[in-house]
C-alpha cells in the first residue's frame, strides 16, 4: 500500500491509495453525510446522500464508492452538492411515513438525524406513497414498508453477513420495494429470525415484535407471579439507551430497574448459562468417551438453530441437545423454584430480557415446554426493556446498583462471557479441563477463542493426553462456511467442538440490542467494546468457573442429581427438526 | 450456385413480417412455380428496407422496382405481369411525387438517395440467414485483413483515427474505449467483448434491423474487437422481445462456427474467439452498461457505481468493452475502406453516419441512415417526405426518453452529438419522433417521463422518487390542476435529479421536461394559468359545446352520449352539460352537421 495525493475542499492531503473518498474525508475530519452506507457491508452508492463534486466529472459522485486516485480533487460542500442532497432528502421524506413521534426509532433514527443536520424544514414534493404493506406475521421481525427507504442495508446484511438472503429488491421504479420472494411474509421464508436487519435499518422499517404490553399485563395481574431473567449481553448495551457510552456495564442498574418495574423475582440467565456449561460440558465428555458425533456444536443461539434446521437438516445430530440458557433458566424456575416456593407453575410468568429477537421465536418452540407450559412465556429485547424503564419513569442514570435475587440469580464469570463470541467455548473449556484433570486449574483465560473475528480456531491440550480442536464462529455466513465444510468432509469435519452464534460478534451484537448509528460504527468496533464490558466483569468475578458456582452445586445436590442425568434430560435437553426454506402453502 | 435472371426480395424485418410478408413468400414461390420460372427467379427474404410504413415491401431486381403494401392476392398479378411479361405492375409501384415529377425507381427516391448506408449497407439486400450472401458482399474480409495483416494496436489505431463514437447514446469514442480495455490488466487473462442490443427507446429499432438484416456484420466486428483487446469470449445481450433478431443472430453464430470463423484458431491465425447470446427480459435500464453486465451475470439489472469502469472491471469483474449494435455495424467498413474514408463523412467531432428511426407525424415512417451533419430539415422534409395532412411542424424529439424536443427554429442545426446536446437534446440511440401542431408538448414530456419513471430500477431516490414526483406535477398540469410555481418546482427537481442520480437513466430522465419548458414554456403557462391546452390534447382542459346555429336538433349526439349529458327538444338546438361530460368526443364524432365544437 502506498499513498496518493488528493485535494478535498482545496486541502492537499496524502491518503492511502486503497480507500474511498468518504474514508479519506473521515480521516481528515471532514464529515460527509451518509444514509445507506455501512462500512464493509453496504457500499452501493444507492442513497445519494454522500455526493461530492469531482473535478472533471459531469454528475456528482457518491463518495462512499469513489476510490481515491492520484490528483483527485473533490468538494464536499458546494452549493450544487448541498442542493442535490437537499432535493434528495426531500424526495426520500416525500415517500416516507412520517409518523415520527410514534415511531420506535424516534430520536434514534438516522433519517431524522440527517434531516435535522441538513436543516430540512419543508417538503415541497408531496405525492403518492409507494409502500403500503406491513408484514407482522413473523414472531420476531415486523417489516413496515411505509417507512422503508430502500437503502438495502438489510438486504446485504441478510445475504452477505448472515448468509441467508431472504430479503431482496422486487418491482421497479416507484413501486420498487424490499421483500421476501413471491410476496411472501418473512414468516414463510427461510428467515432465521436473527434481527440483524433490524439493527442495521436506519429507520423504523424493521423492528422487533413489541411484547411490552404483554409484560405489563402480566405484571398488572395480581394472580400472576412474574419472574424476570436477563441475558449476559443485555448489561453490556442497555446503558446506551440512556446515554451511557458504548461498552458501559450496567449490571447493577439493570437489576435495580427490573425490581422497580415490579417483577416478583429478578433472576439472571447467567445462572442458566452456568447450568448449560455443566450439561454441555458433560455432553462433550460423554461424546468423547463414547465415540459420539463430532464436531459437537453449541445450541445457545436460536438464530443459529433455525439456520441449522432450515439449511442443514441433515447435520442436526451435530447439535448439542442442551436447551439454551434462557430455556434452562425458565424450566428450572417453573419446576424447582415453583416447588421450593409452593407456587403453581401455571401462575408463574417467566419474562426474559434478551439481546435477541430470535428468542421470541425460541420461546414459542413446542419442544421448549413442560406439560404444555412453556419454559419462558415472554421474551423481550434490550430495546423493549429500555422502553419499559422509561415508561415506568425510573431514573436509570441515577438508580443505585443492586444484585440479582439469590440462587437463580447467582452466576460466575464464565456465564457472563456467554454474551461474546467464543465465550461459551471458553466457559466450557474451563469446566471440562478441570473435570478431566480432576483439578482446579489456574489457567482460565483462553485468549485464542476471544476477539471479534468471524471464525476463530484453536487446538487445546485439555489434558496431557487429550488435545481438542475447537472453533468459535459468529455471523451466519461464517457459520455456513463451517457447515458446508463439515458437510463436504472438509477442514471442519475434524473438529471436536464448535461454538456457533448467529450474530456477528455474538449476543453483544444481537438483533435485540440498541441501534448504533452507522457513523458510530465507523469509529468504534461495537461488538468488541460491548464484549470488553463482559470480559472485565468476568475478570473481576471471584468465581470464574461454572462448576464452582455454589448455587450450581446446590441445584445438582438438591434437585437435578448429576449433569446429564435423568432429571436433566427431562428438563434441560431438547430436540430439533428440519424446516422448509419456503413454507408450503 | 445457380444464377437467376430476376430476384424477388421480400422484407423479413419485424415491421413487414407483422404486416404479412411471410405469407407473400409462400405465394411468390407458388406462383413462380406455377409459371415455371423456378429456375429463373429467386425469392429471398432479407432484412429491413427502411420504409416500414409501406410494408409489406417487395423489390424486384434487376429493375429495382419497389412494390409497397403488397397483399397475397396481388402476388399472382405481379408474377404474371412483371416476371412473365416483363412489365412492372404500375398499380402497386411506390411513387414519390415532388412537384410535377413522379419518381418510380428505387434509387431515385428521395428516401433512399439522400441516405448514406454504412451500418445498414446490407440490410434489405442480402439474405441474413445465409452466410454465403454475407461473404458474397465482402463479408469477413475485414476479419481476414485484421487477423492476417494487423497487430491488435493497429486495429485500435484505425478505429481511433476513424473518429467513430458510440452509437448507443453517449457518443464515447469507440477507439478510446477499446484502448482502455486493451491496456487493462486482468489476473487470469480473461477479457470480454459485449454487444448491447437491449434497444429500449420507444420508437427506436435500428439495432433490431441490423441484427435481423445483417447479423454477421456484428459478429465479424465483435471478433475484431476481441482480437484488438485480447478477449476470447463475447456476449450479445439482446431483448427477448426481438425473436426474429435472436433467431437470425443464432443462425449466423452457428454458421460462423461451422465456417471456422468463430471458435479456435480462426483463419489459421491462432486467435480464438467465441460468442454467445444472452437474452434480456426487456427492462430499459439493462441498456445501461453496468446494469447490463449485472443482468448477464444473472443478477438484478441495477447499475453499479463507476468507477471501476467496465474497461477495467466489467463483466465478471474482468476488463470488458461494451458497444452497441450500430457501432459494431460500422467496424468492418472502417477496416475495409480505411479510417480516412470514414472520417471524411460527418462533422468535425462526429464522424460517419447515423441511423435514425423516423416516426410520429411524418409521411415516410421508417429507418434511414444519413451522414452526421445533415440537418433536421433535410431529414423531415426531404427524406421523411414532410408532415401529413399539411400540418405545421412543431418539434422533433430525439434521444428517446433521455433526449429532448427540438423546435422549428432549430431545424437547420446540423445534427451531431455535440450540437444536439447544445440545443438541449441528445443523439441517444437515434429515435426521431416528429410532432405537429396537434401535439401538446406538456403531454409529450409527460409521456416520456411516464416511461422513465416506470423503467427506473428503483435503486437511487432521485430517479425512483424524483421522476414520480415530476410525473405527478405534470399530471396535475395536464388535468388543469396545475399550480403557480409548478414550472419552477419541475425545474428544481429536474436539476436535482440530473446531478444526483446514480446512472445515465436518471441523470437524463428530466431532459424531455427541461427541453419542453425551454422551448415551449408558453404551453406550460397556458395549462397552468389559463387552464387551456393549446394543442387540444389534454382532455380535462377541453370544453365541448354545441353551436346553436348549426345544430338541427336531430338528437343523435344525445342518444350516443354515454353519460347522458346532452339535452334538448327535437328540432331545437341541444346543449351539453359540462359537469357530467367526460369529454369522450363521441358527440363530436357522431354529429352529422359539425355542430359540436371543442373550445381549447
PDB file of N, CA, C and O in Angstrom, chain B residues 29-58:
ATOM      1  N   UNK B  29     -43.445 -18.119 -54.161  1.00  0.00           N
ATOM      2  CA  UNK B  29     -42.845 -19.403 -54.546  1.00  0.00           C
ATOM      3  C   UNK B  29     -43.859 -20.227 -55.336  1.00  0.00           C
ATOM      4  O   UNK B  29     -43.549 -20.810 -56.382  1.00  0.00           O
ATOM      5  N   UNK B  30     -45.109 -20.217 -54.838  1.00  0.00           N
ATOM      6  CA  UNK B  30     -46.158 -20.995 -55.502  1.00  0.00           C
ATOM      7  C   UNK B  30     -46.420 -20.467 -56.917  1.00  0.00           C
ATOM      8  O   UNK B  30     -46.414 -21.228 -57.904  1.00  0.00           O
ATOM      9  N   UNK B  31     -46.614 -19.159 -57.050  1.00  0.00           N
ATOM     10  CA  UNK B  31     -46.951 -18.577 -58.350  1.00  0.00           C
ATOM     11  C   UNK B  31     -45.799 -18.688 -59.340  1.00  0.00           C
ATOM     12  O   UNK B  31     -46.003 -18.903 -60.536  1.00  0.00           O
ATOM     13  N   UNK B  32     -44.559 -18.529 -58.832  1.00  0.00           N
ATOM     14  CA  UNK B  32     -43.393 -18.637 -59.723  1.00  0.00           C
ATOM     15  C   UNK B  32     -43.283 -20.062 -60.249  1.00  0.00           C
ATOM     16  O   UNK B  32     -43.011 -20.311 -61.430  1.00  0.00           O
ATOM     17  N   UNK B  33     -43.592 -21.021 -59.362  1.00  0.00           N
ATOM     18  CA  UNK B  33     -43.558 -22.424 -59.777  1.00  0.00           C
ATOM     19  C   UNK B  33     -44.671 -22.694 -60.788  1.00  0.00           C
ATOM     20  O   UNK B  33     -44.462 -23.357 -61.815  1.00  0.00           O
ATOM     21  N   UNK B  34     -45.852 -22.131 -60.519  1.00  0.00           N
ATOM     22  CA  UNK B  34     -46.975 -22.302 -61.450  1.00  0.00           C
ATOM     23  C   UNK B  34     -46.629 -21.761 -62.833  1.00  0.00           C
ATOM     24  O   UNK B  34     -47.098 -22.284 -63.841  1.00  0.00           O
ATOM     25  N   UNK B  35     -45.796 -20.703 -62.839  1.00  0.00           N
ATOM     26  CA  UNK B  35     -45.440 -20.123 -64.132  1.00  0.00           C
ATOM     27  C   UNK B  35     -44.193 -20.788 -64.715  1.00  0.00           C
ATOM     28  O   UNK B  35     -43.681 -20.350 -65.746  1.00  0.00           O
ATOM     29  N   UNK B  36     -43.657 -21.759 -63.993  1.00  0.00           N
ATOM     30  CA  UNK B  36     -42.492 -22.492 -64.499  1.00  0.00           C
ATOM     31  C   UNK B  36     -41.205 -21.692 -64.455  1.00  0.00           C
ATOM     32  O   UNK B  36     -40.263 -21.964 -65.194  1.00  0.00           O
ATOM     33  N   UNK B  37     -41.157 -20.681 -63.571  1.00  0.00           N
ATOM     34  CA  UNK B  37     -39.970 -19.819 -63.560  1.00  0.00           C
ATOM     35  C   UNK B  37     -39.022 -20.149 -62.402  1.00  0.00           C
ATOM     36  O   UNK B  37     -38.098 -19.394 -62.123  1.00  0.00           O
ATOM     37  N   UNK B  38     -39.250 -21.293 -61.748  1.00  0.00           N
ATOM     38  CA  UNK B  38     -38.496 -21.528 -60.513  1.00  0.00           C
ATOM     39  C   UNK B  38     -36.983 -21.592 -60.713  1.00  0.00           C
ATOM     40  O   UNK B  38     -36.234 -21.347 -59.787  1.00  0.00           O
ATOM     41  N   UNK B  39     -36.541 -21.888 -61.936  1.00  0.00           N
ATOM     42  CA  UNK B  39     -35.091 -21.911 -62.158  1.00  0.00           C
ATOM     43  C   UNK B  39     -34.555 -20.560 -62.601  1.00  0.00           C
ATOM     44  O   UNK B  39     -33.350 -20.358 -62.681  1.00  0.00           O
ATOM     45  N   UNK B  40     -35.456 -19.644 -62.884  1.00  0.00           N
ATOM     46  CA  UNK B  40     -35.003 -18.346 -63.400  1.00  0.00           C
ATOM     47  C   UNK B  40     -35.155 -17.222 -62.384  1.00  0.00           C
ATOM     48  O   UNK B  40     -34.479 -16.204 -62.489  1.00  0.00           O
ATOM     49  N   UNK B  41     -36.061 -17.403 -61.452  1.00  0.00           N
ATOM     50  CA  UNK B  41     -36.325 -16.331 -60.492  1.00  0.00           C
ATOM     51  C   UNK B  41     -36.070 -16.842 -59.070  1.00  0.00           C
ATOM     52  O   UNK B  41     -36.526 -17.919 -58.702  1.00  0.00           O
ATOM     53  N   UNK B  42     -35.336 -16.050 -58.343  1.00  0.00           N
ATOM     54  CA  UNK B  42     -35.015 -16.426 -56.962  1.00  0.00           C
ATOM     55  C   UNK B  42     -35.846 -15.563 -55.999  1.00  0.00           C
ATOM     56  O   UNK B  42     -36.005 -14.364 -56.224  1.00  0.00           O
ATOM     57  N   UNK B  43     -36.391 -16.208 -54.980  1.00  0.00           N
ATOM     58  CA  UNK B  43     -37.120 -15.458 -53.955  1.00  0.00           C
ATOM     59  C   UNK B  43     -36.248 -15.430 -52.692  1.00  0.00           C
ATOM     60  O   UNK B  43     -35.821 -16.479 -52.218  1.00  0.00           O
ATOM     61  N   UNK B  44     -35.969 -14.248 -52.192  1.00  0.00           N
ATOM     62  CA  UNK B  44     -35.127 -14.165 -50.995  1.00  0.00           C
ATOM     63  C   UNK B  44     -35.778 -13.264 -49.951  1.00  0.00           C
ATOM     64  O   UNK B  44     -36.325 -12.210 -50.282  1.00  0.00           O
ATOM     65  N   UNK B  45     -35.711 -13.716 -48.722  1.00  0.00           N
ATOM     66  CA  UNK B  45     -36.190 -12.879 -47.621  1.00  0.00           C
ATOM     67  C   UNK B  45     -34.987 -12.124 -47.071  1.00  0.00           C
ATOM     68  O   UNK B  45     -33.959 -12.718 -46.775  1.00  0.00           O
ATOM     69  N   UNK B  46     -35.117 -10.818 -46.955  1.00  0.00           N
ATOM     70  CA  UNK B  46     -33.997 -10.003 -46.493  1.00  0.00           C
ATOM     71  C   UNK B  46     -34.362  -9.315 -45.195  1.00  0.00           C
ATOM     72  O   UNK B  46     -35.442  -9.514 -44.649  1.00  0.00           O
ATOM     73  N   UNK B  47     -33.435  -8.475 -44.774  1.00  0.00           N
ATOM     74  CA  UNK B  47     -33.729  -7.625 -43.622  1.00  0.00           C
ATOM     75  C   UNK B  47     -34.517  -6.412 -44.066  1.00  0.00           C
ATOM     76  O   UNK B  47     -35.018  -6.345 -45.192  1.00  0.00           O
ATOM     77  N   UNK B  48     -34.565  -5.433 -43.173  1.00  0.00           N
ATOM     78  CA  UNK B  48     -35.455  -4.285 -43.363  1.00  0.00           C
ATOM     79  C   UNK B  48     -34.967  -3.336 -44.458  1.00  0.00           C
ATOM     80  O   UNK B  48     -33.793  -3.007 -44.540  1.00  0.00           O
ATOM     81  N   UNK B  49     -35.896  -2.896 -45.312  1.00  0.00           N
ATOM     82  CA  UNK B  49     -35.583  -1.899 -46.341  1.00  0.00           C
ATOM     83  C   UNK B  49     -35.625  -0.481 -45.773  1.00  0.00           C
ATOM     84  O   UNK B  49     -35.097   0.441 -46.361  1.00  0.00           O
ATOM     85  N   UNK B  50     -36.342  -0.313 -44.720  1.00  0.00           N
ATOM     86  CA  UNK B  50     -36.391   1.010 -44.106  1.00  0.00           C
ATOM     87  C   UNK B  50     -37.753   1.670 -44.152  1.00  0.00           C
ATOM     88  O   UNK B  50     -38.130   2.361 -43.231  1.00  0.00           O
ATOM     89  N   UNK B  51     -38.506   1.439 -45.216  1.00  0.00           N
ATOM     90  CA  UNK B  51     -39.798   2.138 -45.317  1.00  0.00           C
ATOM     91  C   UNK B  51     -40.918   1.304 -44.698  1.00  0.00           C
ATOM     92  O   UNK B  51     -41.782   0.770 -45.396  1.00  0.00           O
ATOM     93  N   UNK B  52     -40.880   1.213 -43.401  1.00  0.00           N
ATOM     94  CA  UNK B  52     -41.726   0.235 -42.722  1.00  0.00           C
ATOM     95  C   UNK B  52     -43.216   0.524 -42.865  1.00  0.00           C
ATOM     96  O   UNK B  52     -44.036  -0.380 -42.874  1.00  0.00           O
ATOM     97  N   UNK B  53     -43.564   1.815 -42.970  1.00  0.00           N
ATOM     98  CA  UNK B  53     -44.993   2.122 -43.022  1.00  0.00           C
ATOM     99  C   UNK B  53     -45.611   1.682 -44.346  1.00  0.00           C
ATOM    100  O   UNK B  53     -46.830   1.657 -44.485  1.00  0.00           O
ATOM    101  N   UNK B  54     -44.786   1.334 -45.335  1.00  0.00           N
ATOM    102  CA  UNK B  54     -45.320   0.933 -46.632  1.00  0.00           C
ATOM    103  C   UNK B  54     -45.351  -0.587 -46.790  1.00  0.00           C
ATOM    104  O   UNK B  54     -45.539  -1.114 -47.870  1.00  0.00           O
ATOM    105  N   UNK B  55     -45.069  -1.297 -45.730  1.00  0.00           N
ATOM    106  CA  UNK B  55     -44.955  -2.757 -45.822  1.00  0.00           C
ATOM    107  C   UNK B  55     -46.273  -3.457 -46.034  1.00  0.00           C
ATOM    108  O   UNK B  55     -47.331  -2.864 -45.804  1.00  0.00           O
ATOM    109  N   UNK B  56     -46.240  -4.713 -46.471  1.00  0.00           N
ATOM    110  CA  UNK B  56     -45.012  -5.427 -46.808  1.00  0.00           C
ATOM    111  C   UNK B  56     -44.395  -4.892 -48.106  1.00  0.00           C
ATOM    112  O   UNK B  56     -45.115  -4.588 -49.039  1.00  0.00           O
ATOM    113  N   UNK B  57     -43.067  -4.819 -48.067  1.00  0.00           N
ATOM    114  CA  UNK B  57     -42.333  -4.253 -49.192  1.00  0.00           C
ATOM    115  C   UNK B  57     -41.718  -5.390 -50.014  1.00  0.00           C
ATOM    116  O   UNK B  57     -41.187  -6.343 -49.461  1.00  0.00           O
ATOM    117  N   UNK B  58     -41.831  -5.282 -51.340  1.00  0.00           N
ATOM    118  CA  UNK B  58     -41.228  -6.261 -52.249  1.00  0.00           C
ATOM    119  C   UNK B  58     -40.398  -5.484 -53.264  1.00  0.00           C
ATOM    120  O   UNK B  58     -40.873  -4.491 -53.821  1.00  0.00           O
TER     121      UNK B  58
END
